[in-house]
Coordinates of C-alpha atoms and ligand atoms in Angstrom, one line a residue:
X10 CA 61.8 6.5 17.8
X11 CA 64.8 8.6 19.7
X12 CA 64.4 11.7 21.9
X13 CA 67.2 14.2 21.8
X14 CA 66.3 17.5 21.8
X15 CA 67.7 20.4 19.5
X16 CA 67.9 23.2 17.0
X17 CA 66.5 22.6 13.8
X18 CA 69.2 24.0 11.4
X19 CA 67.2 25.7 8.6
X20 CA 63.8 27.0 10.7
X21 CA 66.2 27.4 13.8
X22 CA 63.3 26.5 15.8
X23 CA 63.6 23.6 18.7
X24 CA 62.3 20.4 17.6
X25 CA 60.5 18.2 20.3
X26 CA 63.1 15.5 20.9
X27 CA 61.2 13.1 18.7
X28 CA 62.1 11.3 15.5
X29 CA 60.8 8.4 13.2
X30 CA 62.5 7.6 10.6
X31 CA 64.6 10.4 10.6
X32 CA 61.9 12.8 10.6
X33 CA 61.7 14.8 13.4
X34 CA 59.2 17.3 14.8
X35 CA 59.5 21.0 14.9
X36 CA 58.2 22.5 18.4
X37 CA 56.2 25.3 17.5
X38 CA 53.5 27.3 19.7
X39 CA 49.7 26.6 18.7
X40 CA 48.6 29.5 17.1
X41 CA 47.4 32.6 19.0
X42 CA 43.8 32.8 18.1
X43 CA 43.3 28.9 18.5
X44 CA 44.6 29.3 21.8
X45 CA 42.2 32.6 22.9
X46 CA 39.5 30.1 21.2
X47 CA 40.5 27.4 23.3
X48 CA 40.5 29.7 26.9
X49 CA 37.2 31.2 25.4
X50 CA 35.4 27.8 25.4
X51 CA 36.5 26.5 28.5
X52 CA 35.1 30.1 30.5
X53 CA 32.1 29.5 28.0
X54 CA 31.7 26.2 30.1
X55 CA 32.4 27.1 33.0
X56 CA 29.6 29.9 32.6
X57 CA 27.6 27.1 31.3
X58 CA 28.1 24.8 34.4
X59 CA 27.3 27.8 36.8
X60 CA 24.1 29.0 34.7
X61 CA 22.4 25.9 33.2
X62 CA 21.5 22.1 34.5
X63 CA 25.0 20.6 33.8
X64 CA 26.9 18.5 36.3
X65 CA 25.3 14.8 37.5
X66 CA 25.4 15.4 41.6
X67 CA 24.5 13.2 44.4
X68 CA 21.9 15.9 45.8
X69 CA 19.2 18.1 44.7
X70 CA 17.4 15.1 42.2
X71 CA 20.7 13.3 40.4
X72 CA 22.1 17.0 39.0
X73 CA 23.3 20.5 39.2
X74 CA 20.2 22.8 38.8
X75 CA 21.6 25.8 37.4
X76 CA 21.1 29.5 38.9
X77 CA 18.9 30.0 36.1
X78 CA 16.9 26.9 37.1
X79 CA 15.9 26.4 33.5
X80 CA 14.5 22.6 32.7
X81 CA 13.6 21.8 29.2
X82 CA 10.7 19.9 30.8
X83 CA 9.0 22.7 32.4
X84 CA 9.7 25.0 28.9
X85 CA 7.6 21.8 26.9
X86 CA 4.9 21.7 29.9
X87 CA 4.6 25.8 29.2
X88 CA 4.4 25.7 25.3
X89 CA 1.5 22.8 26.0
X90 CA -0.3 24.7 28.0
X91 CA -0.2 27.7 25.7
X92 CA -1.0 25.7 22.8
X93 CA -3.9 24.1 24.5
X94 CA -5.5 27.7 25.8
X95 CA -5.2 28.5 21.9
X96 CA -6.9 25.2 20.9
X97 CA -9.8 25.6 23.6
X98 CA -11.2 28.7 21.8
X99 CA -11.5 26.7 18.7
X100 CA -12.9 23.2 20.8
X101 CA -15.1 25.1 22.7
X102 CA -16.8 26.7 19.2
X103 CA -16.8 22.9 17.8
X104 CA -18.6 22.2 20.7
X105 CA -21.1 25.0 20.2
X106 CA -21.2 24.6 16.4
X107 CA -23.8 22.3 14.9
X108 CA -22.2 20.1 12.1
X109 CA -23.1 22.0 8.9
X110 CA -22.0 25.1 11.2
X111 CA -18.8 23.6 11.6
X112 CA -18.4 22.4 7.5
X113 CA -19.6 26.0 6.5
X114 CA -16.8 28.0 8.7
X115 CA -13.6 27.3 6.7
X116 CA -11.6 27.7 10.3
X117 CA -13.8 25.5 11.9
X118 CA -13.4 23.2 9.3
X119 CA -9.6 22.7 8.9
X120 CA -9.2 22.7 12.6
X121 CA -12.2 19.7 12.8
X122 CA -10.4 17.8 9.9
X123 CA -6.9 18.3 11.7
X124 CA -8.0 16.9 14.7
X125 CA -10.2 14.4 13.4
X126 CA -7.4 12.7 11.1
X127 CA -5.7 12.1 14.6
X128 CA -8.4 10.8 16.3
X129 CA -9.0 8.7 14.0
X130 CA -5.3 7.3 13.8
X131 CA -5.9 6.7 17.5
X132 CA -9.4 5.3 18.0
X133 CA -10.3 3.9 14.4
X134 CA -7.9 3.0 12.4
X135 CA -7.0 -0.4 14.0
X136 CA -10.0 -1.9 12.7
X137 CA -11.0 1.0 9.6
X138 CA -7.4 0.8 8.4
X139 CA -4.9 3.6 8.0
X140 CA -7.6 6.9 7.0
X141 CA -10.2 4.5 6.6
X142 CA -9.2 2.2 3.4
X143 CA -11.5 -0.7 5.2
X144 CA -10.8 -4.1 6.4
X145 CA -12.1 -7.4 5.7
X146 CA -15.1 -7.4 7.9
X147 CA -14.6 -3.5 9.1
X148 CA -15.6 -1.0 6.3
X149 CA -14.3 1.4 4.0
X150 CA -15.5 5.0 4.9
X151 CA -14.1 6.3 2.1
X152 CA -16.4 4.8 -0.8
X153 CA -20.1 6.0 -1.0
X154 CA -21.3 2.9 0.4
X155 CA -22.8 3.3 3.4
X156 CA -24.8 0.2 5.9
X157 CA -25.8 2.7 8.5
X158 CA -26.4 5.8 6.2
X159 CA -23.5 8.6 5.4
X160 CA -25.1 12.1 6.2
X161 CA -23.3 13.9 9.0
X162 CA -26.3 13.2 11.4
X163 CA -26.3 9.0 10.7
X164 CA -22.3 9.1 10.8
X165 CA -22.0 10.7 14.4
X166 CA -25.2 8.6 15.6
X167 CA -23.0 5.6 14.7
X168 CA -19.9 6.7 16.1
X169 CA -21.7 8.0 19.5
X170 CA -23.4 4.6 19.6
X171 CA -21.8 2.0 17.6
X172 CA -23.3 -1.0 16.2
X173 CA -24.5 -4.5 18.1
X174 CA -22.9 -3.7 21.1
X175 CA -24.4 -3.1 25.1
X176 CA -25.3 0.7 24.1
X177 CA -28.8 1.0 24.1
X178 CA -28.9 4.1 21.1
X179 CA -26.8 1.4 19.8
X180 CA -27.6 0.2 16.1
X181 CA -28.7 -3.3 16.1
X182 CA -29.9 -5.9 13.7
X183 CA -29.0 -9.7 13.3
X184 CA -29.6 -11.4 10.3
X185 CA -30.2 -15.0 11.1
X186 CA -27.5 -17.9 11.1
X187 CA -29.5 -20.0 8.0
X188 CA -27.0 -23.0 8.0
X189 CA -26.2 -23.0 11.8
X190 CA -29.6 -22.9 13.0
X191 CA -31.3 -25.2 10.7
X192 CA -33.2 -22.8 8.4
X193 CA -31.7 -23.5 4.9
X194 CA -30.1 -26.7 4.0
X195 CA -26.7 -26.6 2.7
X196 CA -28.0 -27.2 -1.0
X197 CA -30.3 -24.2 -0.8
X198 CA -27.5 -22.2 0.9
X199 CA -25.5 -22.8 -2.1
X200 CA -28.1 -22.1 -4.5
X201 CA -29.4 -18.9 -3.2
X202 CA -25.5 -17.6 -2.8
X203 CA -25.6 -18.5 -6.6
X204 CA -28.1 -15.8 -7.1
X205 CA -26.8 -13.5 -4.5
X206 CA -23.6 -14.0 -7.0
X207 CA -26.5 -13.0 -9.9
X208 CA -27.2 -9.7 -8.7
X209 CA -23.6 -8.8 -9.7
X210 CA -23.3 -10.5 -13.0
X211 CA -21.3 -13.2 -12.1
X212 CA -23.1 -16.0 -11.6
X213 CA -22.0 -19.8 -13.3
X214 CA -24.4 -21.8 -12.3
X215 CA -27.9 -20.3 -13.9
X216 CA -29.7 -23.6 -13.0
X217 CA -28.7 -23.3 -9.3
X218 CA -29.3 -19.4 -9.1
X219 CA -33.1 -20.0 -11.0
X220 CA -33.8 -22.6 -7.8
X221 CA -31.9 -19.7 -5.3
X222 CA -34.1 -17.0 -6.2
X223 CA -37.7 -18.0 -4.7
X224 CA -35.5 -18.4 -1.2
X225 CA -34.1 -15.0 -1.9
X226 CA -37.1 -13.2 -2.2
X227 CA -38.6 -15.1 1.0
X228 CA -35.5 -15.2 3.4
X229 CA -33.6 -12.2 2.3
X230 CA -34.9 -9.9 0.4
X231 CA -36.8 -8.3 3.3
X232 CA -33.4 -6.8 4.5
X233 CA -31.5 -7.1 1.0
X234 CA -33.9 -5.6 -1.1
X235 CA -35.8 -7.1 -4.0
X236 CA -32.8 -6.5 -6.2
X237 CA -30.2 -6.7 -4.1
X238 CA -30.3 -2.7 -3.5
X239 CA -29.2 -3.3 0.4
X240 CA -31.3 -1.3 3.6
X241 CA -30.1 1.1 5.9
X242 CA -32.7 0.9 8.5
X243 CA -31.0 -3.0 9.0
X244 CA -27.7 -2.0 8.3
X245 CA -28.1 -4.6 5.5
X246 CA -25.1 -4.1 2.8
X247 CA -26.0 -4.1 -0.8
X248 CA -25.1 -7.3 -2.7
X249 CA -25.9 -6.4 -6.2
X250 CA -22.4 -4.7 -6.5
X251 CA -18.8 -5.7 -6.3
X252 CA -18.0 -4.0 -2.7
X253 CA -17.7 -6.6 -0.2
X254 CA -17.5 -5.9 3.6
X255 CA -16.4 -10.0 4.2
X256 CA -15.8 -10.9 0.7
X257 CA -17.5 -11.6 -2.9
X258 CA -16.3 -15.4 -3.7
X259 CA -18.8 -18.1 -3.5
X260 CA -17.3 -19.6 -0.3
X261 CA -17.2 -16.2 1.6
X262 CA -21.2 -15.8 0.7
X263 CA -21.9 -19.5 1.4
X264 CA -20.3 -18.5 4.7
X265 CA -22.2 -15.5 5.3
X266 CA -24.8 -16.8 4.7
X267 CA -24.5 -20.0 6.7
X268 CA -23.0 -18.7 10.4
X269 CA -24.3 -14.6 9.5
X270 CA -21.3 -12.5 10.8
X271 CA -22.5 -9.7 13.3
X272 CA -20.0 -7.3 13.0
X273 CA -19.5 -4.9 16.0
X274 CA -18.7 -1.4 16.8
X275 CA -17.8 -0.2 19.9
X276 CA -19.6 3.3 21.3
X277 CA -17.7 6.2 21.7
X278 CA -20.0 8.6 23.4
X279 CA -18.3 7.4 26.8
X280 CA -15.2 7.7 26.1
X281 CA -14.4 10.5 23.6
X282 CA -16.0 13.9 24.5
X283 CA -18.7 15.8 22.2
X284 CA -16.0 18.0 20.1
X285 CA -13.4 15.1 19.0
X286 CA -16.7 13.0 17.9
X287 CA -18.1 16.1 16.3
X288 CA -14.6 16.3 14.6
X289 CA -14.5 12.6 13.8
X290 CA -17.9 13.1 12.3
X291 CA -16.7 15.7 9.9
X292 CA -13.5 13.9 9.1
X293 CA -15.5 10.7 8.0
X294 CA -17.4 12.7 6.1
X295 CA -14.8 14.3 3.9
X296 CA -13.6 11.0 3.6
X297 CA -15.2 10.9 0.3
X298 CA -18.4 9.3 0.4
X299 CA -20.3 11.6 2.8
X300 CA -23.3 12.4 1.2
Ligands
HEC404 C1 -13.3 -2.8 17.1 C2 -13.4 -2.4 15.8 C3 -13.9 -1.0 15.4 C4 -13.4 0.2 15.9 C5 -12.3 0.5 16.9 C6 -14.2 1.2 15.2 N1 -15.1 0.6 14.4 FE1 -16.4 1.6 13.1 N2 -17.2 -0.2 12.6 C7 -16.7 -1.4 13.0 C8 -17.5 -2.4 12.3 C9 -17.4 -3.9 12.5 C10 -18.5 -1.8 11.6 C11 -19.6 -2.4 10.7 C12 -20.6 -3.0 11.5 C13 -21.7 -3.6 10.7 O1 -21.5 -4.7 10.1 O2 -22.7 -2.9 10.6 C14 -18.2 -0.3 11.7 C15 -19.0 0.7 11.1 C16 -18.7 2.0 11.2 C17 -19.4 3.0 10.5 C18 -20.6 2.8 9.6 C19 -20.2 2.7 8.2 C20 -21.4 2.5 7.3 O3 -21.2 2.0 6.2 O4 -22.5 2.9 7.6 C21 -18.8 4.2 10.8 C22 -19.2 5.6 10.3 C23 -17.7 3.9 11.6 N3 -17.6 2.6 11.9 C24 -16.8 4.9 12.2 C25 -15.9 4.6 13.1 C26 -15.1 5.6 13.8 C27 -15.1 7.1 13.5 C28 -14.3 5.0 14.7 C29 -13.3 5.5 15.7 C30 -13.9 6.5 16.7 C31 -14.6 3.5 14.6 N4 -15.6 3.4 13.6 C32 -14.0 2.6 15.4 C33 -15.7 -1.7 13.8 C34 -14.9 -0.7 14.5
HEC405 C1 -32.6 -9.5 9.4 C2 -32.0 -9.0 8.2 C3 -31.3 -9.9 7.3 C4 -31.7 -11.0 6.6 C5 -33.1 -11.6 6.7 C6 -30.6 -11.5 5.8 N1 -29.5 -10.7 5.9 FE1 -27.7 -10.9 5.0 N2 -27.0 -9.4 6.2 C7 -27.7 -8.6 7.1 C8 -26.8 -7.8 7.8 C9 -27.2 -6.8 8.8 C10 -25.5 -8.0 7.2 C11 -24.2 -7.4 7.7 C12 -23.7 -8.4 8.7 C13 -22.8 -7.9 9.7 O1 -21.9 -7.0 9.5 O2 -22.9 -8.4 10.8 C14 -25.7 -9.0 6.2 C15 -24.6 -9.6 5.5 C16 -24.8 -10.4 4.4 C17 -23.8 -10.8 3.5 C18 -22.3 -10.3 3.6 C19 -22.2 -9.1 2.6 C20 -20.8 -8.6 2.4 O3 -20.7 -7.5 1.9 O4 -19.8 -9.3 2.7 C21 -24.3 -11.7 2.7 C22 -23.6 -12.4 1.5 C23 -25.7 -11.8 3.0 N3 -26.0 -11.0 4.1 C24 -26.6 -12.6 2.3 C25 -27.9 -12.9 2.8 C26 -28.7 -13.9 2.2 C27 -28.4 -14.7 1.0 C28 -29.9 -13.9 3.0 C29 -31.1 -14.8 2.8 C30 -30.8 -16.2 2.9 C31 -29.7 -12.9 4.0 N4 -28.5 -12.3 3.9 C32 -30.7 -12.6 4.9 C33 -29.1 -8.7 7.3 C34 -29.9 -9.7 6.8

């Protein structure tokens, strides 16, 4: 590259001095409007600086505040607060409302489900699963199979109080531990899980579920029912169908049967107030199995 200024011949405009190759560049003036662009922006700025929250500074809390002294912050922080003086019209009637108030008033409703879908994402679904699919050992809520019972009333008496735990509305029942403490021997544990795998049509063994049932009917059947039908008032699951709160093979039962599980629900009336439970309530509900 050279420097030498001078005259371009055919545009007779200056060239800058500089050449590669033999190619050499005419000087010509930026363009007039990108130019009036280019003032415009930088007294657009400076405006900017003067108005808004721009400039990192030593004082005043690490920046320049602005004479406006508008903060992003503070404009969220408003909007929150408005939003929440809208929501507490519709919390405080959820609050008022009885249940079947609250599923009859379509507003009432889709507000209830709104908020009870998050809620539940919060506080449930860790052990529930994602909008309530179940867990092993945790339950579906959205099948009509229901331990506890799945009317509005039973579904918000288990959430307010929760199940085997310090509560004392809580639900409670314990079904004994028949191979840990010494009541069955492991022989008759696996016979009468041979029947329990009867009442769904899928025992193999019809010898072994013939010597189960006689243990059935006098160890279980008091909480199971006769067929199998399961019992709310114990919380006792049905186990002549193919829904399994801590699984359906033959080792699972023989498990179940032998240690008992005693699952546990944490109470909620503590620590969420009455119109998220009342919302969770609903929410559960229209999960699919409420009845
Ligand atoms: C720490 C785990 C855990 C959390 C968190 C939890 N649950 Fe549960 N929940 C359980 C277990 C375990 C059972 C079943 C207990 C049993 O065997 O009876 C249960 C049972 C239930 C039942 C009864 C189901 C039936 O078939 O009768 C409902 C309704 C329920 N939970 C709703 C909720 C809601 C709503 C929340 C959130 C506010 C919640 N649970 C949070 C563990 C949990
Ligand atoms: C005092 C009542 C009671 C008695 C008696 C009882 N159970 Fe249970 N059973 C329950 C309860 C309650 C559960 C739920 C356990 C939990 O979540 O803690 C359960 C759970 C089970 C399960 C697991 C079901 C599933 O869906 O995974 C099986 C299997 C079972 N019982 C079989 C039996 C058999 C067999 C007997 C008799 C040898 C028996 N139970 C006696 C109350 C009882």
């Amino acid at each position: 590259m050279s420097s030498h200024i001078e005259k371009d011949p055919v545009s007779v405009t200056e060239t800058t001095g500089h050449e590669w190759d033999g190619i050499r560049e005419l000087d010509n003036p930026a363009p007039k409007w990108l130019m009036y662009l280019f003032y415009a922006t930088i007294v657009w700025a400076i405006g900017y600086w003067v108005l808004y929250p721009a400039w990192p500074s030593l004082m005043g809390g690490g920046y320049t505040k602005g004479v406006l002294g508008y903060s992003q912050r503070a404009d969220i922080a408003g909007r929150l607060t408005a939003h929440r003086a809208d929501q507490a019209g519709l919390r405080g009637a959820i609050a008022q409302a009885s249940l079947e108030e609250i599923r009859a008033n379509p507003d009432l409703l889709s507000f209830a489900l709104a908020g009870g879908r998050v809620a539940f994402g919060d506080n449930c679904a860790a052990c529930h699963g994602a909008g309530g699919a179940g867990n092993p050992g945790f339950p579906a809520l959205v099948d009509d199979e229901w331990l506890w019972g799945g009317g509005l009333a039973e579904i918000e008496r288990t959430i307010l109080h929760g199940i085997r735990n310090a509560d004392p509305d809580s639900r409670y029942s314990e079904m004994p531990k028949f191979g840990a403490d010494g009541i069955l021997k492991r022989g008759e544990i696996a016979d009468v899980a041979e029947f329990v795998l009867s009442l769904s049509s899928r025992a193999t063994d019809p010898l072994a579920a013939a010597h189960g049932q006689p243990i059935y009917e006098a160890q279980c059947a008091a909480c199971h029912g006769a067929t199998g039908e399961g019992m709310r008032e114990m919380g006792a699951p049905r186990l002549n169908d193919r829904i399994w709160l801590y699984g359906g093979s033959k080792e699972k039962i023989v498990e179940s049967i032998t240690n008992a599980r005693f699952g546990v629900m944490p109470a909620w009336s503590g620590r969420l107030d009455d119109a998220t439970i009342k919302q969770l309530t609903v929410y559960v509900h229209a999960l699919g199995g409420g009845e």
